[in-house]
mmCIF file of C-alpha atoms in Angstrom:
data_model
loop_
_atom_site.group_PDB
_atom_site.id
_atom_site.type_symbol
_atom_site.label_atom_id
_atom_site.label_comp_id
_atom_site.label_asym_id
_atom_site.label_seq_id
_atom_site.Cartn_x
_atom_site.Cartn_y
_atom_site.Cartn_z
ATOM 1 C CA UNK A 1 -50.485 16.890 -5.937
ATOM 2 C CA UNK A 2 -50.123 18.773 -2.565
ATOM 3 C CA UNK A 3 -48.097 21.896 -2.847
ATOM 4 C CA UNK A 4 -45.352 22.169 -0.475
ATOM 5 C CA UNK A 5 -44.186 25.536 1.014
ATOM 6 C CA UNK A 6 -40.472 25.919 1.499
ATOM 7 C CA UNK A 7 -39.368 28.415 3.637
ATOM 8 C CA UNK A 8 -35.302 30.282 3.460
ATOM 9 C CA UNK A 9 -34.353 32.644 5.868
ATOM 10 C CA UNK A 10 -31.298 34.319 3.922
ATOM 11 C CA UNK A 11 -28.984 36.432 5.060
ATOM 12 C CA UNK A 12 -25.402 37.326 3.472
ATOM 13 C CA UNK A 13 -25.210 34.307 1.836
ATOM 14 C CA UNK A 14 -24.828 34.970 -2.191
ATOM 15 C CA UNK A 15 -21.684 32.085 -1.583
ATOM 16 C CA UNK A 16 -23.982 29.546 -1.107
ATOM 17 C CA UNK A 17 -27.551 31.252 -1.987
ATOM 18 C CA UNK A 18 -27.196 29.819 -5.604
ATOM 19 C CA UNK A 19 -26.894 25.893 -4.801
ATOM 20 C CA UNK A 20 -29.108 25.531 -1.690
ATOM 21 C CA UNK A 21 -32.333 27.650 -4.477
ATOM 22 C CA UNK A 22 -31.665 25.591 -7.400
ATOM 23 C CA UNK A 23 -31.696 22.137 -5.095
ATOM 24 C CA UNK A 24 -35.192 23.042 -4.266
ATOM 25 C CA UNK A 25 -35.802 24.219 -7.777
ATOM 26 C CA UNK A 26 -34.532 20.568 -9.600
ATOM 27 C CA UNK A 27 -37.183 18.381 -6.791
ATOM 28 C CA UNK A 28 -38.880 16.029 -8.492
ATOM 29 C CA UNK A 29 -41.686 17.024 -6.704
ATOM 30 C CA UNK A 30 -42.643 20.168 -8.707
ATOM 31 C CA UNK A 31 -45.715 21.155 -7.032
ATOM 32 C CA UNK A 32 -43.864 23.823 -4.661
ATOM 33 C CA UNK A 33 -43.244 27.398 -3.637
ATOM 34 C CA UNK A 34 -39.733 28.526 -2.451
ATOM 35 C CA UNK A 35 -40.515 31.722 0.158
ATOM 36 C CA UNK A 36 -37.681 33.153 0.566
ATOM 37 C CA UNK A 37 -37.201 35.956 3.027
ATOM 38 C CA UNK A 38 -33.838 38.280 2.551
ATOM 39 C CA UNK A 39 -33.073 39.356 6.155
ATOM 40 C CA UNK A 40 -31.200 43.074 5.275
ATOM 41 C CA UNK A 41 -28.418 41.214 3.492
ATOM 42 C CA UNK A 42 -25.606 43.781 2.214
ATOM 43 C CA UNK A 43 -23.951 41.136 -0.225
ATOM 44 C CA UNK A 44 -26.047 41.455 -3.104
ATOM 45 C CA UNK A 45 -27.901 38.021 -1.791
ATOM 46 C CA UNK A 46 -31.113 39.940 -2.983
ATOM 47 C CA UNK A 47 -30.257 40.934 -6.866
ATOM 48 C CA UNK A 48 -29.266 36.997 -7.056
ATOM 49 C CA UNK A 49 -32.426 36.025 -5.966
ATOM 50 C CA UNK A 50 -34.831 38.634 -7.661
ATOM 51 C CA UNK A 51 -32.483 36.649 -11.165
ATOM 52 C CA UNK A 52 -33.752 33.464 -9.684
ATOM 53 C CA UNK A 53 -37.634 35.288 -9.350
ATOM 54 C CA UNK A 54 -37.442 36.621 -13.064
ATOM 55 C CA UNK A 55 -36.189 32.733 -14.443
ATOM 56 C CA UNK A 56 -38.460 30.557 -12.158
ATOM 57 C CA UNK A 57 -42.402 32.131 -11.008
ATOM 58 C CA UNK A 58 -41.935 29.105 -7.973
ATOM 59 C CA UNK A 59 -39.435 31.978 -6.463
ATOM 60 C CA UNK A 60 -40.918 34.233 -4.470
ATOM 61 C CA UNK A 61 -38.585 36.731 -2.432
ATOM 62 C CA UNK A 62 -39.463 39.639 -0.387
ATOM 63 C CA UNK A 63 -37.229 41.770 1.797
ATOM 64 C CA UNK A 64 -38.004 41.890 5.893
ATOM 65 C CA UNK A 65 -38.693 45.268 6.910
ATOM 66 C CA UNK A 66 -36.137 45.395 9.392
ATOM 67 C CA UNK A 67 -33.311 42.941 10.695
ATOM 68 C CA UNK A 68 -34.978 40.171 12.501
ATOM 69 C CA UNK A 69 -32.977 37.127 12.570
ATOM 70 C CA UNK A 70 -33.720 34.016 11.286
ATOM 71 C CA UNK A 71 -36.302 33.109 13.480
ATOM 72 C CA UNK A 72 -38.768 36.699 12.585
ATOM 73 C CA UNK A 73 -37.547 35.671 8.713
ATOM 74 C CA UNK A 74 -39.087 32.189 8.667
ATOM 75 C CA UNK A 75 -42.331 33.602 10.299
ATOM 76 C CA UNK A 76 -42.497 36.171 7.497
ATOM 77 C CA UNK A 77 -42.340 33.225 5.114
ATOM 78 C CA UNK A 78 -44.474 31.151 6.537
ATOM 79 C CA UNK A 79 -47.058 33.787 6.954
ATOM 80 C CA UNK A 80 -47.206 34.012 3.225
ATOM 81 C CA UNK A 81 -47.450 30.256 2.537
ATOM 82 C CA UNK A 82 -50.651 29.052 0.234
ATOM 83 C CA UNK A 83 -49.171 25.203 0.884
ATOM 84 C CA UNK A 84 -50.256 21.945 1.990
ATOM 85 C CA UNK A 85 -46.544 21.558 3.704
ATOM 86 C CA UNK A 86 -44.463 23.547 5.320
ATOM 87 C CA UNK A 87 -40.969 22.776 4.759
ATOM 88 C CA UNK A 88 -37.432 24.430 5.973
ATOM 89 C CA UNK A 89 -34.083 24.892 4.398
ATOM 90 C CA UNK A 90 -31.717 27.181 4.945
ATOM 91 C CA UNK A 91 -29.294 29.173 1.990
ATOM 92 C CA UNK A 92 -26.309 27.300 2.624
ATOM 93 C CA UNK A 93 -27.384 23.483 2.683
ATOM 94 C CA UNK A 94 -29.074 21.407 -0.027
ATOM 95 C CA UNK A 95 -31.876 18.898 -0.994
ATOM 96 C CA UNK A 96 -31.159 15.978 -2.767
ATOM 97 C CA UNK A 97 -33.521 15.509 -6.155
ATOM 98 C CA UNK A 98 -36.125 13.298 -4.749
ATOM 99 C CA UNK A 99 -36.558 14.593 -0.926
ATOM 100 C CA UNK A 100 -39.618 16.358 -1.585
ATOM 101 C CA UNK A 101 -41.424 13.129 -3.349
ATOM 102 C CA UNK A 102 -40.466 10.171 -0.783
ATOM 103 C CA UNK A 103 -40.880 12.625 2.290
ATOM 104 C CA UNK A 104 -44.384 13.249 0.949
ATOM 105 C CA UNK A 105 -45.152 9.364 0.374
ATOM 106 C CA UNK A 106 -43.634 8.819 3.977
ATOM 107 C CA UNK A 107 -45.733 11.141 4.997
ATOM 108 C CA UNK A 108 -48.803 9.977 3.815
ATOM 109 C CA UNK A 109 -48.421 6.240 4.336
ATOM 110 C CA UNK A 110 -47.417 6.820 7.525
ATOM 111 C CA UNK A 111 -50.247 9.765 8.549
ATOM 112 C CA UNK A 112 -47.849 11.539 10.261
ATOM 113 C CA UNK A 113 -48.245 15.181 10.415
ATOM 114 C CA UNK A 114 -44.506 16.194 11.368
ATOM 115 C CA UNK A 115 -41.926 14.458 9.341
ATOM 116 C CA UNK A 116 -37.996 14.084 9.395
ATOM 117 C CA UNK A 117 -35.101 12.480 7.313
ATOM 118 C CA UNK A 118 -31.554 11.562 7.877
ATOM 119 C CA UNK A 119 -29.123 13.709 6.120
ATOM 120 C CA UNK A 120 -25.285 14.315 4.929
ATOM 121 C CA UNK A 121 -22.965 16.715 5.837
ATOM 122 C CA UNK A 122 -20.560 18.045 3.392
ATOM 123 C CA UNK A 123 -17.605 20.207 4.357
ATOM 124 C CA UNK A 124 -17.844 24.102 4.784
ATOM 125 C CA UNK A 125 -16.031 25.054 1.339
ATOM 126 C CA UNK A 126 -18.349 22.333 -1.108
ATOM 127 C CA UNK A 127 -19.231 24.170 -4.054
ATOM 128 C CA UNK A 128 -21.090 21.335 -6.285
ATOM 129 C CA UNK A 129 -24.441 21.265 -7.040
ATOM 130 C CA UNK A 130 -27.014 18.745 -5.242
ATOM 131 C CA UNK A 131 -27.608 17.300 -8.282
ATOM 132 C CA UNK A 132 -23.744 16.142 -8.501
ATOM 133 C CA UNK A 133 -23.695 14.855 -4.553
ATOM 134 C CA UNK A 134 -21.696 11.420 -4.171
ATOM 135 C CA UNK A 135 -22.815 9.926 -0.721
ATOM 136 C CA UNK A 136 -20.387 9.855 1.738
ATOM 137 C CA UNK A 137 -20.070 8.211 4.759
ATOM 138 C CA UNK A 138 -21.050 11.368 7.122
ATOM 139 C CA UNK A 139 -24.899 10.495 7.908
ATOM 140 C CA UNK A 140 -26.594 11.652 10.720
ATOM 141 C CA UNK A 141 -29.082 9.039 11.041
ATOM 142 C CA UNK A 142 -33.431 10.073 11.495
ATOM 143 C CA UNK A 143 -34.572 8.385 14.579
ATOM 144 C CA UNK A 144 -37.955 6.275 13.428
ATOM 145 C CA UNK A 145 -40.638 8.127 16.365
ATOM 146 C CA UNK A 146 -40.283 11.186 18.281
ATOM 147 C CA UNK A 147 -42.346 12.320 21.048
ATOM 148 C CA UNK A 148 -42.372 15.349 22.956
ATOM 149 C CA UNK A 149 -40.612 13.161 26.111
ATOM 150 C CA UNK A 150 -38.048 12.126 23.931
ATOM 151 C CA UNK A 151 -37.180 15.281 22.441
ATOM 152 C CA UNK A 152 -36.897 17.147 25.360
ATOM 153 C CA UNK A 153 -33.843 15.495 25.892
ATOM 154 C CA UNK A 154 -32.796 15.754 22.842
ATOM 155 C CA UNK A 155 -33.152 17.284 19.460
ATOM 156 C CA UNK A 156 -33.843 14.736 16.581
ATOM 157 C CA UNK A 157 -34.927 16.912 13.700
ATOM 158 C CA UNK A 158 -32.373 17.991 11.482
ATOM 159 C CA UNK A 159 -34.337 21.296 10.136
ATOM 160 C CA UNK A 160 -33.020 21.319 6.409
ATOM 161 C CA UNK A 161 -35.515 18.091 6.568
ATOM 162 C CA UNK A 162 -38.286 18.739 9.121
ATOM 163 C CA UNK A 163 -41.746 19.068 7.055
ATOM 164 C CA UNK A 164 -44.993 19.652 8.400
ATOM 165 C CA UNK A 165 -48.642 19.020 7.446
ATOM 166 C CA UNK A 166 -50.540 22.415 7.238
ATOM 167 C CA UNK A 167 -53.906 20.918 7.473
ATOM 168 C CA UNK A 168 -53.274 18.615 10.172
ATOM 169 C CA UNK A 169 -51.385 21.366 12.496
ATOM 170 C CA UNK A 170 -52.380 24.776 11.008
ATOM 171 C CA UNK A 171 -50.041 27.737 10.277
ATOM 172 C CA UNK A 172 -47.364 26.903 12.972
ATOM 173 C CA UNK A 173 -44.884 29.931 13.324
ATOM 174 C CA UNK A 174 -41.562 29.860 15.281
ATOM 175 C CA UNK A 175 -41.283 31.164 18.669
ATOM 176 C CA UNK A 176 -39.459 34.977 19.047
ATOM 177 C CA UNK A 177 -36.481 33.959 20.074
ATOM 178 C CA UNK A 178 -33.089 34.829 19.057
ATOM 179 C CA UNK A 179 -32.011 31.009 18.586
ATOM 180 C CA UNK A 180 -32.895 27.764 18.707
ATOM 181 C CA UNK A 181 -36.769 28.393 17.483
ATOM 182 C CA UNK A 182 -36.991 25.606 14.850
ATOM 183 C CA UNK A 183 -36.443 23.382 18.440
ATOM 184 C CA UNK A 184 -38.927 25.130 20.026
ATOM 185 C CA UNK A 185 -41.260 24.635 16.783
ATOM 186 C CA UNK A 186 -41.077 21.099 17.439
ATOM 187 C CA UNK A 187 -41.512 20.768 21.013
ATOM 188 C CA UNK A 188 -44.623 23.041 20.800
ATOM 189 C CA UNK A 189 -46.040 20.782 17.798
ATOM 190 C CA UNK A 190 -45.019 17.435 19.712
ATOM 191 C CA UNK A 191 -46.321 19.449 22.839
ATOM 192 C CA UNK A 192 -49.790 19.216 21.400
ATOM 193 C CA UNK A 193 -49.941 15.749 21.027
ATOM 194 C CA UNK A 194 -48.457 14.873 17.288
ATOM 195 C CA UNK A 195 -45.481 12.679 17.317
ATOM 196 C CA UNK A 196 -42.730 12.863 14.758
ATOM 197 C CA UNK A 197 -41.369 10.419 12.262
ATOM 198 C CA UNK A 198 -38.134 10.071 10.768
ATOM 199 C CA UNK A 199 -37.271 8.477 7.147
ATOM 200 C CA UNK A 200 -34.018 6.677 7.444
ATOM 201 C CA UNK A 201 -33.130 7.166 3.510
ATOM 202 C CA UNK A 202 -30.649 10.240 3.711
ATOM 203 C CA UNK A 203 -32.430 13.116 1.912
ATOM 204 C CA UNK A 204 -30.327 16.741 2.527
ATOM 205 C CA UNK A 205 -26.931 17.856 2.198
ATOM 206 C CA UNK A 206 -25.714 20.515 5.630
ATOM 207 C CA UNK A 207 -22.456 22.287 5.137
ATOM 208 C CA UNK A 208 -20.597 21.743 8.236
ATOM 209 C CA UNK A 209 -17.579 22.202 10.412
ATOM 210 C CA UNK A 210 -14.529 19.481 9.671
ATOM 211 C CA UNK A 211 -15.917 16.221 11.103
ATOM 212 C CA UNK A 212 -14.115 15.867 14.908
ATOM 213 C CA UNK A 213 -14.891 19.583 15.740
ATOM 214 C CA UNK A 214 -17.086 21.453 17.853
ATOM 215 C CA UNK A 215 -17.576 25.192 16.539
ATOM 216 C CA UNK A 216 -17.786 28.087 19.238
ATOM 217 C CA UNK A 217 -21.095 28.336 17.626
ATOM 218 C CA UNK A 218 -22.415 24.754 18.761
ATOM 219 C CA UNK A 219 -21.348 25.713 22.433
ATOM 220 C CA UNK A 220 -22.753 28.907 22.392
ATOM 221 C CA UNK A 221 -26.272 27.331 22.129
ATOM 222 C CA UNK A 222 -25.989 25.525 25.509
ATOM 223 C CA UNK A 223 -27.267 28.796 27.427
ATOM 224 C CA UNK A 224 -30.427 29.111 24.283
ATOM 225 C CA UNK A 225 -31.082 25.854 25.421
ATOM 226 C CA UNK A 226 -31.258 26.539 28.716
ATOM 227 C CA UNK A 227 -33.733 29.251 28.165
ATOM 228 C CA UNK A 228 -35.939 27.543 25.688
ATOM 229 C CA UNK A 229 -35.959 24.693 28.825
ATOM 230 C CA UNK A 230 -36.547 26.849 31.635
ATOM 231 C CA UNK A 231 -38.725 29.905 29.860
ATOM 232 C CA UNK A 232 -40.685 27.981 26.914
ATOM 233 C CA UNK A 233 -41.082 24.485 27.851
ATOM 234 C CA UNK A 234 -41.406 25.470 31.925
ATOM 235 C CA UNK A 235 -39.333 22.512 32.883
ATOM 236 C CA UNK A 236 -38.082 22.244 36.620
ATOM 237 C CA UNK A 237 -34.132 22.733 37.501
ATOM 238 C CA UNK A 238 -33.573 19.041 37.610
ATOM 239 C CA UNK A 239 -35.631 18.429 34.147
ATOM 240 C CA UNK A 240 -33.926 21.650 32.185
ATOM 241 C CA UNK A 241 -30.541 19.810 33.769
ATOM 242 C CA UNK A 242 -31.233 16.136 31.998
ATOM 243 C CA UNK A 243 -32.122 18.024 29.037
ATOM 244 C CA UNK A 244 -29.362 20.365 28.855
ATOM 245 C CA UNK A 245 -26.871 17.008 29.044
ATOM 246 C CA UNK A 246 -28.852 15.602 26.385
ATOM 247 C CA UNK A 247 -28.508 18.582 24.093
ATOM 248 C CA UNK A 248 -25.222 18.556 24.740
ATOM 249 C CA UNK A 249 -24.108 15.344 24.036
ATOM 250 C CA UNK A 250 -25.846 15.318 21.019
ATOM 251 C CA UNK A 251 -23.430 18.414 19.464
ATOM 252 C CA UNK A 252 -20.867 16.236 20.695
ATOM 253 C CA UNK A 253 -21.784 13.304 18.970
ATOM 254 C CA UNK A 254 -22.676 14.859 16.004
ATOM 255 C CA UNK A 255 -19.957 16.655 16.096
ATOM 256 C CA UNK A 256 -17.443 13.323 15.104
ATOM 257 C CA UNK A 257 -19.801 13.148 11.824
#
């Protein structure tokens, strides 16, 4: 059984810290390692998840030396990974039981090196368990193939679901940059020549904003964009345009989920 790697940035997030751990913890798939890295949280985030270390040896916390961000957090993790897979979820969303056992089988039957699923979203203030989700109609649906042309105009992978094969890529880490690095993880992977592929079977649970409504936070990412277009990827004025569009018409569809 391959052992997957799943890598938490945390960071004030005890509200949410317990449901997002224990959705990895109840995978069917048991062959894992949750890497959690507590980015100078001041909410007692920490003490729930050294209780979490002490009950489970799969948890494995650490403290980053100094405030980072979530980007410099997920590098930390990932830097400490023994797995096969590298996958990402952050402390406020969820896995659903089996996402860990039919992403690997997509995986495998399908060689692909980067996968993907569709997920839910489930309002800001759910406080269930993963284990007790009832579908809903909010799905934002995994596009089948991905390459790097497509992506630059537009973002596909959902992160909470993005896994990638270790021995096919190598250690991949996130770019520095303040946001939007999972993106730029992708692009520099597809950038390489590996394609992504998405499983259509919904497999995560993100806590969002009220379906209809486009946060300050959503908008605030057009000018990262614009930087991981123009300063990472190198794209011309015209190019960085068509993908900027792109980006943002994708918050605003996703936005009516």
């Amino acid at each position: 059984m391959p052992l997957v790697s799943v890598v938490m940035p945390v960071y004030n997030s005890a509200a949410t810290l317990g449901a997002a751990v224990r959705s990895v913890l109840t995978q069917t798939h048991t062959d894992l390692e949750l890497l959690i890295t507590d980015d100078q949280s001041t909410d007692g985030s920490m003490d729930l998840l050294r209780e979490f270390a002490e009950q489970d040896e799969r948890v494995l916390p650490e403290t980053a030396p100094e405030q980072g961000g979530a980007g410099r957090a997920r590098n930390l993790a990932i830097g400490r990974a023994r797995g096969d897979y590298i996958a990402f979820l952050d402390s406020d969303d969820m896995w659903l039981p089996e996402k860990t056992e039919k992403q690997l089988a997509f995986a495998a039957e399908g060689d692909a090196p980067l996968t993907f699923t569709s997920y839910y979203k489930m309002a800001a203030d759910y406080d269930g368990e993963s284990t007790d989700w009832v579908p809903n109609g909010r799905v934002v649906r995994a596009r089948h193939h991905v390459d790097y042309r497509a992506m630059l105009v537009r973002d596909y992978i959902g992160a909470l679901t993005a896994m990638y094969d270790r021995n096919a890529l190598g250690t991949r880490l996130m770019p520095e940059m303040r946001k939007r690095q999972d993106y730029a993880l992708w692009l520099s992977i597809m950038r390489d020549g590996a394609d992504a592929r998405g499983l259509a079977e919904p497999l995560a649970v993100y806590r969002a904003q009220q379906a209809g409504s486009l946060s300050s936070n959503k908008l605030s990412l057009v000018q990262y964009n614009w930087a991981l277009y123009r300063e990472h990827e190198h794209l011309s004025v015209p190019r960085a345009t068509r993908a900027l569009a792109g980006a943002v018409w994708q918050s605003l569809r996703n936005s009516r989920i």
